[in-house]
């Protein structure tokens, strides 16, 4: 079986070729017919090569799918219009602080957690793999089945990559379409738009977000009420001071909910949550000249 690899990053391309060889596939030469097209996460859904392959019935995939298929332990998949990287890195922090083994990209640009060549080779059964999955990962993946799916928020975006907002939303839904009752789905309890886009799923629900004053947590998850974070998992509960405001807090809440979904206790999550570090280039306060505080949000 022949495959065509169209990945611009050389290290990622080598990892994809190695994985294909491991599966007994050969890379085709230019002009030869192929049975699988492997693209990178920068490839638009409407890319001419992608569209031509699909017209001919040739499946399309990305390195992220090849990597995740070799994960030996639980996989946490994170998507959303914003907050993906911050959530993944907060989850990494909480898991490591709680003594768990973690597999997450160590080489993706700007601290992103896209599954790349640094995760090639698979991981052990006790290792939690954290995967940031963009819409242009998901739209090219043939199968997506994380053990825990996290959706941070969904708003209209990336029409230039998908052709329409509806196609963009459909790509995001790929993260949850294969979930079963054994899986967990983490959604924002205070964001009805996102919940509506995702729709009803058979996975076990878990929430995160802001609660009105005096309201109790609606179920399992991580919630902020005033200046307090409330963590609930079945009959176990914990609370801590809210570590910060805005995007960083929401990412921490989503990460704490996902951490509890893979076995971290509410008390462990609370202890780690109060010290979650900020991710570079994302609403990070930096001391500038003459003591002026600058906000580094260059990823925006």
XYZ file of C-alpha atoms in Angstrom:
300
model
C 0.000 0.000 0.000
C 1.358 3.404 -0.980
C 0.992 6.691 0.876
C 1.630 10.297 -0.109
C 3.114 12.523 2.618
C 2.511 16.279 2.289
C 3.929 17.624 5.567
C 6.003 20.792 5.538
C 7.859 20.327 8.826
C 10.762 17.967 8.154
C 10.800 16.352 11.608
C 7.055 15.693 11.449
C 7.379 14.354 7.897
C 10.106 11.918 8.993
C 7.958 10.754 11.910
C 5.006 10.161 9.573
C 7.164 8.198 7.122
C 8.594 6.086 9.956
C 5.092 5.311 11.192
C 3.901 4.376 7.712
C 6.877 2.037 7.242
C 6.099 0.456 10.601
C 2.646 -0.318 9.209
C 4.085 -1.862 6.059
C 3.275 1.072 3.797
C 5.570 2.681 1.226
C 5.784 6.329 0.260
C 4.918 6.853 -3.384
C 6.987 8.832 -5.851
C 5.562 11.964 -7.511
C 2.936 11.052 -10.058
C 2.258 7.567 -8.657
C -1.134 6.510 -7.379
C -1.530 6.279 -3.613
C -4.059 4.831 -1.175
C -3.517 7.257 1.741
C -2.805 10.991 1.862
C -1.042 12.342 4.973
C -1.208 16.134 5.364
C -0.191 18.565 8.099
C -2.375 20.622 10.418
C -1.857 23.728 8.262
C -3.739 22.108 5.366
C -7.159 23.609 4.673
C -10.189 21.391 4.312
C -10.686 22.811 0.832
C -7.091 22.152 -0.265
C -7.052 20.927 -3.866
C -5.017 17.792 -3.053
C -7.394 16.904 -0.217
C -10.450 17.423 -2.385
C -8.945 15.407 -5.253
C -8.091 12.514 -2.920
C -11.584 12.422 -1.476
C -13.195 12.485 -4.914
C -11.179 9.365 -5.733
C -12.099 7.694 -2.442
C -8.594 8.028 -0.983
C -8.612 8.528 2.814
C -6.844 11.526 4.321
C -5.126 11.679 7.702
C -2.667 13.738 9.771
C 0.355 12.863 11.899
C -1.714 13.483 15.035
C -3.943 10.512 14.208
C -0.969 8.236 13.516
C 0.595 9.268 16.830
C -2.557 8.885 18.928
C -3.266 5.420 17.559
C -0.084 4.274 19.328
C -0.928 5.790 22.723
C -0.944 2.996 25.288
C -2.784 4.814 28.065
C -5.674 7.273 28.375
C -5.912 10.058 25.791
C -7.290 13.498 26.637
C -8.269 15.376 23.478
C -8.773 19.140 23.754
C -10.345 21.415 21.151
C -12.040 24.803 21.041
C -11.840 28.183 19.364
C -9.645 29.519 22.176
C -7.973 28.188 25.305
C -6.756 24.859 23.914
C -3.064 25.276 24.644
C -3.623 26.879 28.049
C -5.927 24.006 29.017
C -3.458 21.356 27.818
C -0.531 22.921 29.655
C -2.590 23.407 32.825
C -3.627 19.752 32.637
C 0.009 18.746 32.173
C 0.916 20.747 35.303
C -1.859 19.254 37.431
C -1.065 15.697 36.354
C 2.672 16.056 36.948
C 2.134 17.731 40.318
C -0.104 14.777 41.224
C 2.597 12.255 40.303
C 1.113 11.086 37.004
C 3.117 10.275 33.883
C 2.326 12.517 30.923
C 2.994 12.454 27.183
C 2.587 15.855 25.523
C 4.346 17.642 22.692
C 7.694 19.104 23.708
C 8.616 20.696 20.376
C 5.493 22.318 18.869
C 5.831 26.046 18.272
C 4.746 28.656 20.860
C 4.128 25.981 23.536
C 1.251 24.461 21.543
C 0.375 20.879 22.441
C -0.287 19.555 18.946
C 0.664 15.854 18.698
C 3.905 15.933 16.700
C 7.137 14.003 16.126
C 8.094 14.312 19.809
C 5.288 11.842 20.616
C 6.185 9.327 17.908
C 6.793 5.793 19.132
C 3.839 5.470 21.465
C 3.510 5.596 25.249
C 2.986 3.163 28.104
C -0.312 2.071 29.608
C 0.204 4.272 32.683
C 0.910 7.417 30.650
C -1.791 10.041 29.999
C -1.435 11.513 26.507
C -2.619 15.112 26.146
C -3.518 16.149 22.599
C -4.443 19.642 21.454
C -6.517 19.087 18.315
C -7.329 21.995 16.043
C -10.164 22.060 13.524
C -7.638 21.274 10.776
C -6.474 18.215 12.659
C -9.995 17.005 13.227
C -11.381 17.563 9.726
C -8.670 15.271 8.299
C -8.817 12.528 10.933
C -10.514 9.288 9.945
C -11.108 8.218 13.550
C -11.119 10.337 16.722
C -11.833 8.608 20.013
C -10.230 10.156 23.112
C -11.036 8.714 26.526
C -11.700 12.261 27.741
C -12.841 14.977 25.326
C -12.568 18.625 26.389
C -14.236 21.459 24.477
C -13.207 24.896 25.747
C -15.493 27.120 23.684
C -16.752 27.321 20.112
C -17.271 30.589 18.253
C -17.306 31.382 14.510
C -13.746 31.162 13.169
C -11.482 29.850 10.398
C -13.958 30.173 7.549
C -10.941 30.526 5.234
C -9.806 27.003 6.175
C -13.159 25.224 6.098
C -15.338 27.194 3.707
C -18.100 28.014 6.194
C -18.785 28.349 9.903
C -20.940 25.219 9.656
C -18.005 23.202 8.296
C -15.770 24.600 11.042
C -18.269 23.532 13.709
C -18.585 20.113 12.085
C -14.811 19.723 12.308
C -14.910 20.544 16.012
C -17.673 17.965 16.550
C -15.378 15.264 15.161
C -13.749 15.164 18.603
C -16.936 13.831 20.202
C -18.705 11.863 17.461
C -17.224 8.478 18.412
C -17.559 8.839 22.188
C -19.419 6.108 24.069
C -20.863 5.777 27.535
C -17.432 4.733 28.820
C -15.876 8.074 27.820
C -16.080 11.483 29.490
C -17.008 14.794 27.910
C -15.927 18.058 29.557
C -18.043 21.050 28.517
C -18.471 24.631 29.819
C -21.608 24.752 31.982
C -21.917 28.526 31.481
C -21.621 28.536 27.682
C -24.903 27.386 26.107
C -23.651 28.247 22.607
C -20.810 25.743 22.836
C -23.006 23.114 24.457
C -25.545 23.600 21.658
C -22.942 23.166 18.924
C -21.694 19.922 20.488
C -25.202 18.543 21.029
C -26.293 15.485 23.004
C -23.664 12.763 23.357
C -23.651 9.366 25.112
C -20.439 10.158 27.020
C -20.537 10.835 30.756
C -20.821 14.597 31.328
C -18.367 16.699 33.305
C -18.530 20.472 33.608
C -16.477 23.573 34.213
C -17.235 27.272 34.408
C -18.732 30.012 36.551
C -21.629 29.471 38.965
C -24.054 32.130 40.221
C -23.745 33.111 43.911
C -24.788 30.352 46.318
C -25.407 27.837 43.508
C -23.985 24.368 44.109
C -22.017 22.461 41.451
C -24.421 20.861 38.947
C -22.432 17.612 38.924
C -18.885 16.407 38.472
C -16.368 19.047 37.448
C -14.529 22.233 38.379
C -16.422 25.447 38.965
C -15.728 28.970 40.196
C -18.174 30.763 42.468
C -17.031 34.191 43.529
C -13.399 33.870 44.637
C -13.606 30.130 45.298
C -13.052 27.135 43.053
C -15.267 24.148 43.818
C -14.129 20.702 42.687
C -16.545 17.783 42.687
C -16.070 14.183 41.635
C -18.798 11.768 42.652
C -18.953 12.010 46.455
C -15.528 13.618 46.798
C -15.209 17.416 47.039
C -12.522 20.061 47.536
C -12.145 23.790 47.143
C -9.412 26.392 46.799
C -8.930 30.059 46.054
C -9.367 31.039 42.434
C -5.795 31.335 41.072
C -6.389 34.163 38.578
C -9.006 35.717 36.321
C -10.072 35.429 32.704
C -8.788 32.898 30.212
C -6.173 31.425 32.552
C -8.798 30.614 35.166
C -11.140 28.973 32.658
C -8.278 26.887 31.267
C -7.411 25.812 34.801
C -11.000 24.801 35.491
C -11.250 22.753 32.285
C -7.900 21.141 33.066
C -8.900 20.295 36.637
C -12.092 18.646 35.390
C -10.105 16.594 32.855
C -7.541 15.670 35.517
C -10.248 14.295 37.798
C -11.625 12.353 34.821
C -8.327 10.439 34.587
C -8.056 9.713 38.299
C -6.714 12.805 40.080
C -8.607 13.454 43.326
C -10.347 16.809 43.905
C -7.878 17.558 46.719
C -4.883 16.890 44.455
C -6.398 18.994 41.687
C -7.102 21.853 44.078
C -3.557 21.848 45.424
C -2.050 21.999 41.936
C -4.593 24.415 40.488
C -3.643 27.361 42.700
C -0.116 27.397 41.218
C -0.753 26.661 37.529
C 1.848 28.677 35.557
C 0.834 30.969 32.715
C 1.646 29.807 29.187
C 3.988 32.089 27.199
C 2.395 34.508 24.701
C -1.110 34.116 26.141
C -2.281 37.017 28.344
C 0.944 36.797 30.344
C 2.024 39.795 32.426
C 5.598 40.868 31.699
C 7.578 43.663 33.367
C 8.695 46.110 30.693
C 10.872 49.229 30.631
C 10.587 51.643 33.583
C 8.586 49.063 35.498
C 5.585 49.216 33.162
C 3.574 45.991 33.105
C 2.942 44.675 29.614
C 0.465 41.947 28.659
C 2.046 39.498 26.225
C -0.817 38.112 24.138
C 1.178 37.717 20.944
C -0.543 34.416 20.062
C -3.635 36.500 19.361
